[in-house]
Amino acid sequence: MNIALQREIDKLKRQILALSAEVESDVRAAVRSEENRDPALARSVIEREAQINAMEVDVEEECLKMLALYQPVAGDLRYIIAVLKINQDLERIGDLAVHIAERGLFLCDLPRVEIPHRLGAMADKVQAMLKKVLDAFVNLNEAAAREVCAGDIEIDEIHREIFQQVKDAVIRDPTTFESVLQILHVSRHLERIGDHATNIAEDLIYLIEGRIVRHTPEVSDKGQAK
Amino acid sequence: MTAAVDIAELDLFYGAFHALKRVNLAIEPRKITALIGPSGCGKSTLLRVLNRMNDLIPGCRIAGTVRLEGRDIYAPNVDVCALRKKVGMVFQRPNPFPLSIRDNVTFGLRVAGLSDSQALDAMAEKSLKAAWLWEQVRDKLDSLATALPLDQQQRLCVARLLAVEPEVILMDEPCSALDPISTAKIEELMLALCEHYTIVIVTHNMQQAARISDSSAYMLLGEMVEFGETPQVFENPKDKRTEDYITGRFG
C-alpha cells in the first residue's frame, strides 16, 4: 500500500511543480507585458487562466483522493496538506498575474506617467521572492522559506511608497489620474503576490517542521533580525 | 497527573534473549494508550508484564520496576491473582469459556467465593450493560457463550473482566479477528470504558491506534523509540524510525 501511496505522491509532486512553473512564467509575462506595453503578451496571460484553473482543480482532486484512499500520516500527511494549501495560493497568484495583464492592456492606450519609484524594481523583487519560495519547495529548504517570509516586509513598504507617490502625482496633475490608478492597481497586485508567496513559505515550514507559524511573530521576527 | 502504571528502566529476558531494553513508560489513568510496532518488537511482552502473565513463561526474568498506582507489582509479597483482577486482559481471539453467558460473566466472582445468586445476577447485568451486550443477550443468559457472534463474544470477554472490577484493561489486538463493523463497536466501547478504566491496547492497525488512543508508544527491537500524544506521533513524529514505520516505509 505504501508503494502505491509513494507513486501517488510522486505524481502529485510533478503536478504541483508543473503548476508552479506555469504560474511563475505567467507572472513574468504579465509584468513584462505591463512594462513593455505589449498587448499580445498580456492577452496570452489572460488566455492561460483557464489552464491554470484546471490544473488547480486536478491537484485538489488528487489530494482528496489520496486522503480518502490511503489515510496518510506524518510526513506524507503534511505533504498533502501543504500541497492543498500551496495549490490555492498558486491559483490566486495566477489570477493576480491575469489582473496585472489586464491593467497592462489598459495602460497601452494611456499616456505614460512616471512615478519616482519604478514599478519594475518592485516586480523584480516579487518575482525573485516567488522563485525563491518555489525553489525552497522543491528542495524543502526551510531557511530559504523563512527568508521569503522576512522579504515580504520590504514589498509591503514599497507598496506603501508607491501609494504615496501615486497620491502626489494625482495632486500635481489630476489628468494623470487614470494612468497612475492603473499603476497603483499593479503595485497592489504585486504586493498580494508577495503575500501569497509568504503563505507558501509558511506552509513549507509546516511541511518541514510540523509547526504552524502563521499569525505568529516568530517568522517575521527572525527575518528582521537578519 | 500521576501515572496509573509507571514502568521504569525495565529489562526483560526470555532466557538469553533480551526482549525489552530499558523501557520507560508512564501510562496515564483513564486514557487509552496504544502500543505499536512491528511483530516481535516486544509490545505484547510489555503488555503481559503489566499483569505478570510472563511469569508463566519458563526462563523469563525482569529487571527494573513496574508500579501500579505507586505499588511495585513485582514486589515479593504481591498477590498475583489479586493483581490480575486489577489488571484484566482481552485477547486477540475472543476466548469465552464453553459455559453459559451468565456463567462466563460471573466466573471470576464465583472463583473468588461469591455464591449469592442474586448478587451474581446483579453483577452479571451490570457488567453486560457496561460492555454494551445486555440488550442482545438478556433473554438468553443461559445459552452457550461460544454460540454468540464474534464481536459479541469479544464484548462478553470484556464483561467477564469488568465483573471483577479491574482498574486497568489490557487489550492484545482485540479487533484483529473482527470485521470493520464489529471493530467499530469494540472501539466505541473502549472509548466509553476509558471514562472509568485505564486501557492499554496493542494493535497492528495504525488507523485504529490513531483513531482511539490518547497516547501512542512506538517500539522497535525491544526499545521504546517514541512515546507521545497520539496526534503528535501521527502528525509529526519526533523519531525518524517512527515516521518510517507509521508511513509504511519500514523494512
mmCIF file with all atom_site columns, N, CA and C in Angstrom, chain B residues 26-77:
data_model
loop_
_atom_site.group_PDB
_atom_site.id
_atom_site.type_symbol
_atom_site.label_atom_id
_atom_site.label_alt_id
_atom_site.label_comp_id
_atom_site.label_asym_id
_atom_site.label_entity_id
_atom_site.label_seq_id
_atom_site.pdbx_PDB_ins_code
_atom_site.Cartn_x
_atom_site.Cartn_y
_atom_site.Cartn_z
_atom_site.occupancy
_atom_site.B_iso_or_equiv
_atom_site.pdbx_formal_charge
_atom_site.auth_seq_id
_atom_site.auth_comp_id
_atom_site.auth_asym_id
_atom_site.auth_atom_id
_atom_site.pdbx_PDB_model_num
ATOM 1   N N  . ALA B 1 26 ? 5.102  5.966   31.227 1.00 0.00 ? 26 ALA B N  1
ATOM 2   C CA . ALA B 1 26 ? 4.124  6.363   32.252 1.00 0.00 ? 26 ALA B CA 1
ATOM 3   C C  . ALA B 1 26 ? 2.748  6.352   31.598 1.00 0.00 ? 26 ALA B C  1
ATOM 4   N N  . ILE B 1 27 ? 1.913  5.410   32.027 1.00 0.00 ? 27 ILE B N  1
ATOM 5   C CA . ILE B 1 27 ? 0.583  5.265   31.431 1.00 0.00 ? 27 ILE B CA 1
ATOM 6   C C  . ILE B 1 27 ? -0.423 6.040   32.263 1.00 0.00 ? 27 ILE B C  1
ATOM 7   N N  . GLU B 1 28 ? -1.073 6.977   31.615 1.00 0.00 ? 28 GLU B N  1
ATOM 8   C CA . GLU B 1 28 ? -1.998 7.851   32.347 1.00 0.00 ? 28 GLU B CA 1
ATOM 9   C C  . GLU B 1 28 ? -3.298 7.133   32.689 1.00 0.00 ? 28 GLU B C  1
ATOM 10  N N  . PRO B 1 29 ? -3.860 7.439   33.862 1.00 0.00 ? 29 PRO B N  1
ATOM 11  C CA . PRO B 1 29 ? -5.124 6.792   34.231 1.00 0.00 ? 29 PRO B CA 1
ATOM 12  C C  . PRO B 1 29 ? -6.281 7.293   33.365 1.00 0.00 ? 29 PRO B C  1
ATOM 13  N N  . ARG B 1 30 ? -7.217 6.393   33.131 1.00 0.00 ? 30 ARG B N  1
ATOM 14  C CA . ARG B 1 30 ? -8.430 6.698   32.356 1.00 0.00 ? 30 ARG B CA 1
ATOM 15  C C  . ARG B 1 30 ? -8.137 7.339   31.003 1.00 0.00 ? 30 ARG B C  1
ATOM 16  N N  . LYS B 1 31 ? -7.108 6.782   30.366 1.00 0.00 ? 31 LYS B N  1
ATOM 17  C CA . LYS B 1 31 ? -6.788 7.158   28.984 1.00 0.00 ? 31 LYS B CA 1
ATOM 18  C C  . LYS B 1 31 ? -6.536 5.860   28.228 1.00 0.00 ? 31 LYS B C  1
ATOM 19  N N  . ILE B 1 32 ? -6.527 5.984   26.899 1.00 0.00 ? 32 ILE B N  1
ATOM 20  C CA . ILE B 1 32 ? -6.182 4.816   26.085 1.00 0.00 ? 32 ILE B CA 1
ATOM 21  C C  . ILE B 1 32 ? -4.754 5.009   25.583 1.00 0.00 ? 32 ILE B C  1
ATOM 22  N N  . THR B 1 33 ? -3.916 4.048   25.900 1.00 0.00 ? 33 THR B N  1
ATOM 23  C CA . THR B 1 33 ? -2.529 4.091   25.436 1.00 0.00 ? 33 THR B CA 1
ATOM 24  C C  . THR B 1 33 ? -2.337 2.972   24.419 1.00 0.00 ? 33 THR B C  1
ATOM 25  N N  . ALA B 1 34 ? -1.849 3.304   23.233 1.00 0.00 ? 34 ALA B N  1
ATOM 26  C CA . ALA B 1 34 ? -1.637 2.284   22.199 1.00 0.00 ? 34 ALA B CA 1
ATOM 27  C C  . ALA B 1 34 ? -0.160 1.928   22.128 1.00 0.00 ? 34 ALA B C  1
ATOM 28  N N  . LEU B 1 35 ? 0.111  0.626   22.041 1.00 0.00 ? 35 LEU B N  1
ATOM 29  C CA . LEU B 1 35 ? 1.486  0.170   21.811 1.00 0.00 ? 35 LEU B CA 1
ATOM 30  C C  . LEU B 1 35 ? 1.549  -0.285  20.363 1.00 0.00 ? 35 LEU B C  1
ATOM 31  N N  . ILE B 1 36 ? 2.414  0.349   19.577 1.00 0.00 ? 36 ILE B N  1
ATOM 32  C CA . ILE B 1 36 ? 2.533  -0.043  18.171 1.00 0.00 ? 36 ILE B CA 1
ATOM 33  C C  . ILE B 1 36 ? 3.973  -0.423  17.856 1.00 0.00 ? 36 ILE B C  1
ATOM 34  N N  . GLY B 1 37 ? 4.125  -1.153  16.761 1.00 0.00 ? 37 GLY B N  1
ATOM 35  C CA . GLY B 1 37 ? 5.461  -1.579  16.359 1.00 0.00 ? 37 GLY B CA 1
ATOM 36  C C  . GLY B 1 37 ? 5.361  -2.873  15.584 1.00 0.00 ? 37 GLY B C  1
ATOM 37  N N  . PRO B 1 38 ? 6.420  -3.226  14.850 1.00 0.00 ? 38 PRO B N  1
ATOM 38  C CA . PRO B 1 38 ? 6.381  -4.447  14.040 1.00 0.00 ? 38 PRO B CA 1
ATOM 39  C C  . PRO B 1 38 ? 6.331  -5.706  14.909 1.00 0.00 ? 38 PRO B C  1
ATOM 40  N N  . SER B 1 39 ? 5.963  -6.813  14.311 1.00 0.00 ? 39 SER B N  1
ATOM 41  C CA . SER B 1 39 ? 5.908  -8.080  15.048 1.00 0.00 ? 39 SER B CA 1
ATOM 42  C C  . SER B 1 39 ? 7.259  -8.363  15.692 1.00 0.00 ? 39 SER B C  1
ATOM 43  N N  . GLY B 1 40 ? 7.207  -8.813  16.931 1.00 0.00 ? 40 GLY B N  1
ATOM 44  C CA . GLY B 1 40 ? 8.448  -9.179  17.611 1.00 0.00 ? 40 GLY B CA 1
ATOM 45  C C  . GLY B 1 40 ? 9.158  -8.001  18.265 1.00 0.00 ? 40 GLY B C  1
ATOM 46  N N  . CYS B 1 41 ? 8.529  -6.821  18.280 1.00 0.00 ? 41 CYS B N  1
ATOM 47  C CA . CYS B 1 41 ? 9.216  -5.649  18.839 1.00 0.00 ? 41 CYS B CA 1
ATOM 48  C C  . CYS B 1 41 ? 9.116  -5.610  20.361 1.00 0.00 ? 41 CYS B C  1
ATOM 49  N N  . GLY B 1 42 ? 8.230  -6.451  20.926 1.00 0.00 ? 42 GLY B N  1
ATOM 50  C CA . GLY B 1 42 ? 8.142  -6.508  22.396 1.00 0.00 ? 42 GLY B CA 1
ATOM 51  C C  . GLY B 1 42 ? 6.877  -5.884  22.950 1.00 0.00 ? 42 GLY B C  1
ATOM 52  N N  . LYS B 1 43 ? 5.970  -5.456  22.081 1.00 0.00 ? 43 LYS B N  1
ATOM 53  C CA . LYS B 1 43 ? 4.790  -4.749  22.613 1.00 0.00 ? 43 LYS B CA 1
ATOM 54  C C  . LYS B 1 43 ? 3.859  -5.693  23.375 1.00 0.00 ? 43 LYS B C  1
ATOM 55  N N  . SER B 1 44 ? 3.661  -6.914  22.861 1.00 0.00 ? 44 SER B N  1
ATOM 56  C CA . SER B 1 44 ? 2.809  -7.857  23.604 1.00 0.00 ? 44 SER B CA 1
ATOM 57  C C  . SER B 1 44 ? 3.501  -8.302  24.887 1.00 0.00 ? 44 SER B C  1
ATOM 58  N N  . THR B 1 45 ? 4.822  -8.449  24.816 1.00 0.00 ? 45 THR B N  1
ATOM 59  C CA . THR B 1 45 ? 5.589  -8.781  26.025 1.00 0.00 ? 45 THR B CA 1
ATOM 60  C C  . THR B 1 45 ? 5.385  -7.699  27.074 1.00 0.00 ? 45 THR B C  1
ATOM 61  N N  . LEU B 1 46 ? 5.466  -6.447  26.634 1.00 0.00 ? 46 LEU B N  1
ATOM 62  C CA . LEU B 1 46 ? 5.292  -5.331  27.572 1.00 0.00 ? 46 LEU B CA 1
ATOM 63  C C  . LEU B 1 46 ? 3.885  -5.348  28.174 1.00 0.00 ? 46 LEU B C  1
ATOM 64  N N  . LEU B 1 47 ? 2.894  -5.652  27.317 1.00 0.00 ? 47 LEU B N  1
ATOM 65  C CA . LEU B 1 47 ? 1.517  -5.715  27.800 1.00 0.00 ? 47 LEU B CA 1
ATOM 66  C C  . LEU B 1 47 ? 1.392  -6.799  28.882 1.00 0.00 ? 47 LEU B C  1
ATOM 67  N N  . ARG B 1 48 ? 2.026  -7.938  28.618 1.00 0.00 ? 48 ARG B N  1
ATOM 68  C CA . ARG B 1 48 ? 1.917  -9.061  29.568 1.00 0.00 ? 48 ARG B CA 1
ATOM 69  C C  . ARG B 1 48 ? 2.687  -8.801  30.861 1.00 0.00 ? 48 ARG B C  1
ATOM 70  N N  . VAL B 1 49 ? 3.677  -7.909  30.788 1.00 0.00 ? 49 VAL B N  1
ATOM 71  C CA . VAL B 1 49 ? 4.401  -7.519  32.010 1.00 0.00 ? 49 VAL B CA 1
ATOM 72  C C  . VAL B 1 49 ? 3.425  -6.908  33.012 1.00 0.00 ? 49 VAL B C  1
ATOM 73  N N  . LEU B 1 50 ? 2.398  -6.208  32.472 1.00 0.00 ? 50 LEU B N  1
ATOM 74  C CA . LEU B 1 50 ? 1.547  -5.396  33.349 1.00 0.00 ? 50 LEU B CA 1
ATOM 75  C C  . LEU B 1 50 ? 0.612  -6.228  34.229 1.00 0.00 ? 50 LEU B C  1
ATOM 76  N N  . ASN B 1 51 ? 0.361  -7.498  33.859 1.00 0.00 ? 51 ASN B N  1
ATOM 77  C CA . ASN B 1 51 ? -0.372 -8.335  34.821 1.00 0.00 ? 51 ASN B CA 1
ATOM 78  C C  . ASN B 1 51 ? 0.382  -9.641  35.109 1.00 0.00 ? 51 ASN B C  1
ATOM 79  N N  . ARG B 1 52 ? 1.678  -9.566  34.864 1.00 0.00 ? 52 ARG B N  1
ATOM 80  C CA . ARG B 1 52 ? 2.602  -10.665 35.194 1.00 0.00 ? 52 ARG B CA 1
ATOM 81  C C  . ARG B 1 52 ? 2.237  -11.970 34.499 1.00 0.00 ? 52 ARG B C  1
ATOM 82  N N  . MET B 1 53 ? 1.726  -11.861 33.297 1.00 0.00 ? 53 MET B N  1
ATOM 83  C CA . MET B 1 53 ? 1.450  -13.074 32.527 1.00 0.00 ? 53 MET B CA 1
ATOM 84  C C  . MET B 1 53 ? 2.743  -13.752 32.090 1.00 0.00 ? 53 MET B C  1
ATOM 85  N N  . ASN B 1 54 ? 3.818  -12.957 31.995 1.00 0.00 ? 54 ASN B N  1
ATOM 86  C CA . ASN B 1 54 ? 5.096  -13.538 31.580 1.00 0.00 ? 54 ASN B CA 1
ATOM 87  C C  . ASN B 1 54 ? 5.672  -14.469 32.644 1.00 0.00 ? 54 ASN B C  1
ATOM 88  N N  . ASP B 1 55 ? 5.168  -14.355 33.873 1.00 0.00 ? 55 ASP B N  1
ATOM 89  C CA . ASP B 1 55 ? 5.628  -15.244 34.944 1.00 0.00 ? 55 ASP B CA 1
ATOM 90  C C  . ASP B 1 55 ? 5.473  -16.707 34.547 1.00 0.00 ? 55 ASP B C  1
ATOM 91  N N  . LEU B 1 56 ? 4.481  -16.950 33.663 1.00 0.00 ? 56 LEU B N  1
ATOM 92  C CA . LEU B 1 56 ? 4.181  -18.333 33.289 1.00 0.00 ? 56 LEU B CA 1
ATOM 93  C C  . LEU B 1 56 ? 5.169  -18.887 32.268 1.00 0.00 ? 56 LEU B C  1
ATOM 94  N N  . ILE B 1 57 ? 6.001  -17.988 31.706 1.00 0.00 ? 57 ILE B N  1
ATOM 95  C CA . ILE B 1 57 ? 6.938  -18.444 30.668 1.00 0.00 ? 57 ILE B CA 1
ATOM 96  C C  . ILE B 1 57 ? 8.268  -18.834 31.318 1.00 0.00 ? 57 ILE B C  1
ATOM 97  N N  . PRO B 1 58 ? 8.694  -20.084 31.135 1.00 0.00 ? 58 PRO B N  1
ATOM 98  C CA . PRO B 1 58 ? 9.949  -20.512 31.759 1.00 0.00 ? 58 PRO B CA 1
ATOM 99  C C  . PRO B 1 58 ? 11.125 -19.683 31.223 1.00 0.00 ? 58 PRO B C  1
ATOM 100 N N  . GLY B 1 59 ? 12.023 -19.332 32.100 1.00 0.00 ? 59 GLY B N  1
ATOM 101 C CA . GLY B 1 59 ? 13.233 -18.615 31.681 1.00 0.00 ? 59 GLY B CA 1
ATOM 102 C C  . GLY B 1 59 ? 13.035 -17.117 31.535 1.00 0.00 ? 59 GLY B C  1
ATOM 103 N N  . CYS B 1 60 ? 11.843 -16.650 31.865 1.00 0.00 ? 60 CYS B N  1
ATOM 104 C CA . CYS B 1 60 ? 11.592 -15.210 31.737 1.00 0.00 ? 60 CYS B CA 1
ATOM 105 C C  . CYS B 1 60 ? 12.006 -14.496 33.020 1.00 0.00 ? 60 CYS B C  1
ATOM 106 N N  . ARG B 1 61 ? 12.829 -13.467 32.889 1.00 0.00 ? 61 ARG B N  1
ATOM 107 C CA . ARG B 1 61 ? 13.179 -12.698 34.097 1.00 0.00 ? 61 ARG B CA 1
ATOM 108 C C  . ARG B 1 61 ? 13.198 -11.211 33.745 1.00 0.00 ? 61 ARG B C  1
ATOM 109 N N  . ILE B 1 62 ? 12.929 -10.414 34.756 1.00 0.00 ? 62 ILE B N  1
ATOM 110 C CA . ILE B 1 62 ? 12.884 -8.978  34.502 1.00 0.00 ? 62 ILE B CA 1
ATOM 111 C C  . ILE B 1 62 ? 13.744 -8.214  35.499 1.00 0.00 ? 62 ILE B C  1
ATOM 112 N N  . ALA B 1 63 ? 14.133 -7.015  35.072 1.00 0.00 ? 63 ALA B N  1
ATOM 113 C CA . ALA B 1 63 ? 14.808 -6.076  35.970 1.00 0.00 ? 63 ALA B CA 1
ATOM 114 C C  . ALA B 1 63 ? 14.166 -4.719  35.756 1.00 0.00 ? 63 ALA B C  1
ATOM 115 N N  . GLY B 1 64 ? 14.206 -3.880  36.775 1.00 0.00 ? 64 GLY B N  1
ATOM 116 C CA . GLY B 1 64 ? 13.522 -2.587  36.679 1.00 0.00 ? 64 GLY B CA 1
ATOM 117 C C  . GLY B 1 64 ? 12.244 -2.641  37.490 1.00 0.00 ? 64 GLY B C  1
ATOM 118 N N  . THR B 1 65 ? 11.475 -1.561  37.443 1.00 0.00 ? 65 THR B N  1
ATOM 119 C CA . THR B 1 65 ? 10.254 -1.562  38.257 1.00 0.00 ? 65 THR B CA 1
ATOM 120 C C  . THR B 1 65 ? 9.010  -1.267  37.425 1.00 0.00 ? 65 THR B C  1
ATOM 121 N N  . VAL B 1 66 ? 7.910  -1.882  37.870 1.00 0.00 ? 66 VAL B N  1
ATOM 122 C CA . VAL B 1 66 ? 6.599  -1.605  37.286 1.00 0.00 ? 66 VAL B CA 1
ATOM 123 C C  . VAL B 1 66 ? 5.670  -1.306  38.446 1.00 0.00 ? 66 VAL B C  1
ATOM 124 N N  . ARG B 1 67 ? 5.182  -0.095  38.465 1.00 0.00 ? 67 ARG B N  1
ATOM 125 C CA . ARG B 1 67 ? 4.314  0.298   39.581 1.00 0.00 ? 67 ARG B CA 1
ATOM 126 C C  . ARG B 1 67 ? 2.892  0.509   39.097 1.00 0.00 ? 67 ARG B C  1
ATOM 127 N N  . LEU B 1 68 ? 1.955  -0.086  39.849 1.00 0.00 ? 68 LEU B N  1
ATOM 128 C CA . LEU B 1 68 ? 0.531  0.145   39.591 1.00 0.00 ? 68 LEU B CA 1
ATOM 129 C C  . LEU B 1 68 ? 0.034  1.003   40.740 1.00 0.00 ? 68 LEU B C  1
ATOM 130 N N  . GLU B 1 69 ? -0.388 2.205   40.409 1.00 0.00 ? 69 GLU B N  1
ATOM 131 C CA . GLU B 1 69 ? -0.796 3.182   41.421 1.00 0.00 ? 69 GLU B CA 1
ATOM 132 C C  . GLU B 1 69 ? 0.233  3.277   42.548 1.00 0.00 ? 69 GLU B C  1
ATOM 133 N N  . GLY B 1 70 ? 1.475  3.344   42.154 1.00 0.00 ? 70 GLY B N  1
ATOM 134 C CA . GLY B 1 70 ? 2.554  3.568   43.106 1.00 0.00 ? 70 GLY B CA 1
ATOM 135 C C  . GLY B 1 70 ? 3.121  2.324   43.758 1.00 0.00 ? 70 GLY B C  1
ATOM 136 N N  . ARG B 1 71 ? 2.464  1.149   43.545 1.00 0.00 ? 71 ARG B N  1
ATOM 137 C CA . ARG B 1 71 ? 2.953  -0.058  44.227 1.00 0.00 ? 71 ARG B CA 1
ATOM 138 C C  . ARG B 1 71 ? 3.619  -0.999  43.240 1.00 0.00 ? 71 ARG B C  1
ATOM 139 N N  . ASP B 1 72 ? 4.804  -1.456  43.602 1.00 0.00 ? 72 ASP B N  1
ATOM 140 C CA . ASP B 1 72 ? 5.607  -2.330  42.740 1.00 0.00 ? 72 ASP B CA 1
ATOM 141 C C  . ASP B 1 72 ? 4.904  -3.674  42.572 1.00 0.00 ? 72 ASP B C  1
ATOM 142 N N  . ILE B 1 73 ? 4.488  -3.995  41.352 1.00 0.00 ? 73 ILE B N  1
ATOM 143 C CA . ILE B 1 73 ? 3.730  -5.234  41.141 1.00 0.00 ? 73 ILE B CA 1
ATOM 144 C C  . ILE B 1 73 ? 4.635  -6.464  41.123 1.00 0.00 ? 73 ILE B C  1
ATOM 145 N N  . TYR B 1 74 ? 5.963  -6.248  41.102 1.00 0.00 ? 74 TYR B N  1
ATOM 146 C CA . TYR B 1 74 ? 6.885  -7.378  41.142 1.00 0.00 ? 74 TYR B CA 1
ATOM 147 C C  . TYR B 1 74 ? 7.510  -7.551  42.533 1.00 0.00 ? 74 TYR B C  1
ATOM 148 N N  . ALA B 1 75 ? 6.980  -6.815  43.519 1.00 0.00 ? 75 ALA B N  1
ATOM 149 C CA . ALA B 1 75 ? 7.483  -6.978  44.890 1.00 0.00 ? 75 ALA B CA 1
ATOM 150 C C  . ALA B 1 75 ? 7.140  -8.397  45.371 1.00 0.00 ? 75 ALA B C  1
ATOM 151 N N  . PRO B 1 76 ? 7.969  -8.968  46.254 1.00 0.00 ? 76 PRO B N  1
ATOM 152 C CA . PRO B 1 76 ? 7.793  -10.378 46.636 1.00 0.00 ? 76 PRO B CA 1
ATOM 153 C C  . PRO B 1 76 ? 6.443  -10.690 47.279 1.00 0.00 ? 76 PRO B C  1
ATOM 154 N N  . ASN B 1 77 ? 5.842  -9.723  47.967 1.00 0.00 ? 77 ASN B N  1
ATOM 155 C CA . ASN B 1 77 ? 4.599  -10.021 48.693 1.00 0.00 ? 77 ASN B CA 1
ATOM 156 C C  . ASN B 1 77 ? 3.329  -9.822  47.856 1.00 0.00 ? 77 ASN B C  1
#
